[in-house]
Tab-separated table of C-alpha atoms in Angstrom:
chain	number	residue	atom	x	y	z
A	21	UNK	CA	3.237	-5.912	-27.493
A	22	UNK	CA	2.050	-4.030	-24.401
A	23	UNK	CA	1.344	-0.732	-26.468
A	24	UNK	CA	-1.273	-3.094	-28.934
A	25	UNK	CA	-2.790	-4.704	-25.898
A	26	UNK	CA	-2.645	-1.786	-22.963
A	27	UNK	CA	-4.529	-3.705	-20.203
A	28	UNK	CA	-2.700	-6.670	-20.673
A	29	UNK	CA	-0.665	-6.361	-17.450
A	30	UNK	CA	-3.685	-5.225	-15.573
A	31	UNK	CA	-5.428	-8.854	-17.064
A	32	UNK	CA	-2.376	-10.645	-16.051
A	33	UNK	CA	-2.139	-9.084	-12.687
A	34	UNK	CA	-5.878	-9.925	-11.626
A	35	UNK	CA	-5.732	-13.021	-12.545
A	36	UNK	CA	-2.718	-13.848	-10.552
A	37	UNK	CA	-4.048	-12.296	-7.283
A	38	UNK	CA	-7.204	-14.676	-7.964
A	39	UNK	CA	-5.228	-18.228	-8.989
A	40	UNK	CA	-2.268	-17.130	-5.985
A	41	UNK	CA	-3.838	-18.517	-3.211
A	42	UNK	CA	-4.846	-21.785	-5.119
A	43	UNK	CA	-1.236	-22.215	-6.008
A	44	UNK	CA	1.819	-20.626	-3.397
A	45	UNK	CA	0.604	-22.830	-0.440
A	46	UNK	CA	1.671	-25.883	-2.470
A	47	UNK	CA	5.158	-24.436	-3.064
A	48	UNK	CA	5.618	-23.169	0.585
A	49	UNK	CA	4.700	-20.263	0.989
A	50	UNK	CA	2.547	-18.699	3.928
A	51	UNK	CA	-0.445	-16.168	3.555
A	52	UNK	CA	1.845	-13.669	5.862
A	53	UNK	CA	4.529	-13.948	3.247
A	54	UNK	CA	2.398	-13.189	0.507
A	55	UNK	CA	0.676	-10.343	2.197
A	56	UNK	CA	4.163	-8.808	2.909
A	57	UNK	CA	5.067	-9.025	-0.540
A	58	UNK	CA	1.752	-7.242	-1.553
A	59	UNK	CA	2.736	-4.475	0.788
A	60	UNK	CA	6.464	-3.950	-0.917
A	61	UNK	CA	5.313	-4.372	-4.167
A	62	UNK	CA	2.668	-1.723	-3.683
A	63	UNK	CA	5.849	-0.137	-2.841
A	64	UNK	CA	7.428	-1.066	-5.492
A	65	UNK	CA	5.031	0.584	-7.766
A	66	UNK	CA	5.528	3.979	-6.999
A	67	UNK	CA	9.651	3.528	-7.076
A	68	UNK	CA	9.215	2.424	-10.160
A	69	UNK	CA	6.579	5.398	-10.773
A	70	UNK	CA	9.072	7.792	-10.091
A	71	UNK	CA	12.535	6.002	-11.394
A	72	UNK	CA	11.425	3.854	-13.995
A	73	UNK	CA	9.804	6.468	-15.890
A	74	UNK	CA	10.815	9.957	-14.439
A	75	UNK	CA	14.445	9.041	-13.780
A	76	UNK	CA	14.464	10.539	-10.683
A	77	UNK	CA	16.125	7.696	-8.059
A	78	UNK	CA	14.419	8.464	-4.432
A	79	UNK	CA	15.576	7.130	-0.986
A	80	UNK	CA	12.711	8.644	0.202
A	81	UNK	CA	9.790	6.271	-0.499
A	82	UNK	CA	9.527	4.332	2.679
A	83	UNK	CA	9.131	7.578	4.302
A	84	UNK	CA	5.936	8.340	2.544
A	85	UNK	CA	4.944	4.975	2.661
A	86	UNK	CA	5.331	4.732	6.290
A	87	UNK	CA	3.887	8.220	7.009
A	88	UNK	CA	0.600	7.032	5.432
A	89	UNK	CA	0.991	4.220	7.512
A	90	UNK	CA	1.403	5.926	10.769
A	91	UNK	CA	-1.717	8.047	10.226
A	92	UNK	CA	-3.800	5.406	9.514
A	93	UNK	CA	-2.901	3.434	12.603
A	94	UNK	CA	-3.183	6.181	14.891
A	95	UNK	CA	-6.541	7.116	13.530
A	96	UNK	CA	-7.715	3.692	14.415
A	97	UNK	CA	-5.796	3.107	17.750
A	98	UNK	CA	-5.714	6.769	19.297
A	99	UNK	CA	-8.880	7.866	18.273
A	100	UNK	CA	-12.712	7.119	17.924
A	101	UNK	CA	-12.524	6.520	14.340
A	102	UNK	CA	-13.308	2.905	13.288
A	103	UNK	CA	-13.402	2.719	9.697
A	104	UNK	CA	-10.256	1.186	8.412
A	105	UNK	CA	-11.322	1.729	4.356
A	106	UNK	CA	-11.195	5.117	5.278
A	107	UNK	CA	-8.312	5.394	7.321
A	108	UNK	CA	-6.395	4.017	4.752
A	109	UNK	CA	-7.773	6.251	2.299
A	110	UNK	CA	-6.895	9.268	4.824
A	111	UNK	CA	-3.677	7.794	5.363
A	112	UNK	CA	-2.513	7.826	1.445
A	113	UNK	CA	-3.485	11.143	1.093
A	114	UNK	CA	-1.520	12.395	3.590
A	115	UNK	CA	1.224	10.297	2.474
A	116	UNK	CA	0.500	12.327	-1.140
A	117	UNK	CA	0.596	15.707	0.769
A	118	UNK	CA	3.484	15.074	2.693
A	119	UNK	CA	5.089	13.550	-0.946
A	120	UNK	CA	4.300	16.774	-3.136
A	121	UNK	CA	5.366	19.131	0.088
A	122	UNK	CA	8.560	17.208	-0.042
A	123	UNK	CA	8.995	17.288	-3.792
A	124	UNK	CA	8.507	20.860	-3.995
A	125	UNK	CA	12.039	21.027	-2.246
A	126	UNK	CA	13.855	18.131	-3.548
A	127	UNK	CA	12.771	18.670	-7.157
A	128	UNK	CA	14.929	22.176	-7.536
A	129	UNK	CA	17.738	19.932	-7.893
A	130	UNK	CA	18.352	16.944	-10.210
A	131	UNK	CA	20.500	13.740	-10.628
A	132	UNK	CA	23.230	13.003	-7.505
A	133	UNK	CA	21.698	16.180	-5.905
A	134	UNK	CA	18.427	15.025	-5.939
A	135	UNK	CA	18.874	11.659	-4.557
A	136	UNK	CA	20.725	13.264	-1.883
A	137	UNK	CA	18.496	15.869	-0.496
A	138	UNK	CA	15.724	12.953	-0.460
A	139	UNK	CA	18.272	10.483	1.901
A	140	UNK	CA	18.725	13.531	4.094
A	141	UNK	CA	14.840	13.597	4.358
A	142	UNK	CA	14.350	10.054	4.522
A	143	UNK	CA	16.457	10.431	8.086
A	144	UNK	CA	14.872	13.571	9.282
A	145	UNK	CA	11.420	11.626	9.181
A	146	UNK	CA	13.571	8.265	10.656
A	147	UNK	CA	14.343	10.679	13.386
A	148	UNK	CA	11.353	12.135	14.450
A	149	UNK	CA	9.947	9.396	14.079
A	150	UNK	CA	11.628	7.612	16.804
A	151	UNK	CA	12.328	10.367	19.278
A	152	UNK	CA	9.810	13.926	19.107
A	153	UNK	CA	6.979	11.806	18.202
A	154	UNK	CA	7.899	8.471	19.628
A	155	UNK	CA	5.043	9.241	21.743
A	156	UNK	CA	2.368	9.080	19.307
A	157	UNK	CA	4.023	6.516	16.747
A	158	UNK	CA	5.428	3.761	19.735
A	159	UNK	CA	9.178	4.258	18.434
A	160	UNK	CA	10.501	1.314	17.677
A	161	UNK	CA	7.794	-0.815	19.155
A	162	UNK	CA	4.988	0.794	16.362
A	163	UNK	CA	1.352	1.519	17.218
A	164	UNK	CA	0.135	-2.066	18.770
A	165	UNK	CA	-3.657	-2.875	18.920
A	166	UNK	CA	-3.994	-1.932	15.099
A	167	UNK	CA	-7.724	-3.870	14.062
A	168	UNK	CA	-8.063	-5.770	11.170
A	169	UNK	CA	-10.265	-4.521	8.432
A	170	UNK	CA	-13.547	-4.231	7.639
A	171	UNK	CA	-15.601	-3.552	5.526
A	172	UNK	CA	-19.300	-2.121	6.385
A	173	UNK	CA	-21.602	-2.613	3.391
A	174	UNK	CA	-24.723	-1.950	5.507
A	175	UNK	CA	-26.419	-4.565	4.958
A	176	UNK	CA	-23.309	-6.643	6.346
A	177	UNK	CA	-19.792	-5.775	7.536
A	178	UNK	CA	-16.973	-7.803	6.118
A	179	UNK	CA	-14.804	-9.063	8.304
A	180	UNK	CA	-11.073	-9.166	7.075
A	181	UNK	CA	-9.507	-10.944	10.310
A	182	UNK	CA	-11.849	-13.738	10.421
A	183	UNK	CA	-12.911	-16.749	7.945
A	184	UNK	CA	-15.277	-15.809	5.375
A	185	UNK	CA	-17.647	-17.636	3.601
A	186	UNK	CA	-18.669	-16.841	-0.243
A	187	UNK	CA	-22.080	-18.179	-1.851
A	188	UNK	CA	-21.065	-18.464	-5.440
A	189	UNK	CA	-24.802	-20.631	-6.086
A	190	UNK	CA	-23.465	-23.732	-6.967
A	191	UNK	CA	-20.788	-23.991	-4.011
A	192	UNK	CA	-20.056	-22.310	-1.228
A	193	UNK	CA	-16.732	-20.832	-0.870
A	194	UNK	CA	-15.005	-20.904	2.567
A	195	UNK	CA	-11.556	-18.819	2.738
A	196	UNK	CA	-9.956	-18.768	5.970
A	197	UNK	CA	-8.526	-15.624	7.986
A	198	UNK	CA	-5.401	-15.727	7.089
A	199	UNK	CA	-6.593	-15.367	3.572
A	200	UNK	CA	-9.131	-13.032	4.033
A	201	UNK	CA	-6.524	-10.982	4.540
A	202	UNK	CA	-4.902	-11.735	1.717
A	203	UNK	CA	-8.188	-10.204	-0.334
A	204	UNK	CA	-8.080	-7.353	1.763
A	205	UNK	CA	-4.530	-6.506	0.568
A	206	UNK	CA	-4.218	-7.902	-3.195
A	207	UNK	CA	-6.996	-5.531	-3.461
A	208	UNK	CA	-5.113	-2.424	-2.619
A	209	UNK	CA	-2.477	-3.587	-4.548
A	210	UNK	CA	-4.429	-4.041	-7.800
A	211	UNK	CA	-5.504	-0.336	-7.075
A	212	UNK	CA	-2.285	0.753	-6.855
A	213	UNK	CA	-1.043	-0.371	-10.008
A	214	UNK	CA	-4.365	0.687	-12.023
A	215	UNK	CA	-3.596	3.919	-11.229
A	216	UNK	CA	0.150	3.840	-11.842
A	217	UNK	CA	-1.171	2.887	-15.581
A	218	UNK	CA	-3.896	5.158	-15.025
A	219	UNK	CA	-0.659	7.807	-14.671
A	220	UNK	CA	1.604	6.498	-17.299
A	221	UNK	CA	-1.036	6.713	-19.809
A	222	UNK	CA	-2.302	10.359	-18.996
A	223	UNK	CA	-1.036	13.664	-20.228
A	224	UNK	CA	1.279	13.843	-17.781
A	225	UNK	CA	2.513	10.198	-17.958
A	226	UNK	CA	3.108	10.809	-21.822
């Protein structure tokens, strides 16, 4: 079924980040909880990038993950760089830097050996993480004074932290902070996963 209708997931996918916030909040659930689960799935995607189709079972993920995170944060908090759309984008190409560096020495082994060589680095980065560099990551206490996004269109800036209003013509649409940031991160998510397809259906995916 998916191979006769290819973007069926992607369909799918969009319109459940657009109908969520109409629905969850009647079943419980907060905008901080869905965000969260945005950020594993996104996650979640590239484990199942790398296991799902490669085989190849990785403990070393969150290390990436949170390396991209890192850099991002201290571009924005230890630096004079404001613009979180690009420190994000900065941030996952390091992550994919650090990720192929990394993979050029895990991948000369495979199966048990594999998965084992990535656990060891997932706790070499743990470790430096919270004790060389504790100075420049905050340790255990992370990188406070992180801003919320924005984004600067030039003839406006987008404000993620705040309330934002949306003329659709007929109504206007008023979506609260909370849920701005919401947008803000369904949208990387939906990226995420178009080019996981994007991947899977390439050359190299095949």
């Amino acid at each position: 079924m998916l191979k006769q209708r290819p973007y069926l997931v992607e369909i799918l996918t969009a319109v459940g980040l657009i109908v969520a916030p109409f629905i969850l909040p009647h079943l419980g659930f907060a905008p901080t909880t869905i965000n969260r689960i945005l950020i594993w799935g996104l996650l979640g995607i590239g484990f199942d990038l790398l296991f799902g189709y490669t085989g190849l079972l990785s403990f070393g993920q969150s290390a990436f993950f949170g390396t991209g995170g890192m850099f991002a944060a201290y571009l924005l908090t230890q630096t004079s760089f404001h613009n979180t759309i690009l420190a994000v984008i900065f941030g996952a190409i390091v992550a994919g830097a650090v990720g192929y560096v990394v993979g050029l020495i895990a991948l000369r082994r495979t199966g048990i050996y594999f998965a084992m060589i990535t656990v060891a680095i997932a706790e070499v980065f743990f470790f430096v993480e919270f004790n060389p560099l504790a100075a420049y990551t905050g340790g255990e206490n992370g990188m406070p004074g992180v801003p919320t996004p924005n984004l600067d269109l030039g003839f406006t800036t987008i404000d993620f932290g705040s309330a934002l209003s949306v003329n659709l013509g007929f109504t206007t649409l008023h979506i609260g902070s909370n849920w701005s940031m919401y947008i803000f991160f369904a949208f990387w998510y939906f990226i995420g996963l178009i080019l996981a397809f994007r991947i899977v259906r390439s050359p190299v995916g095949l």
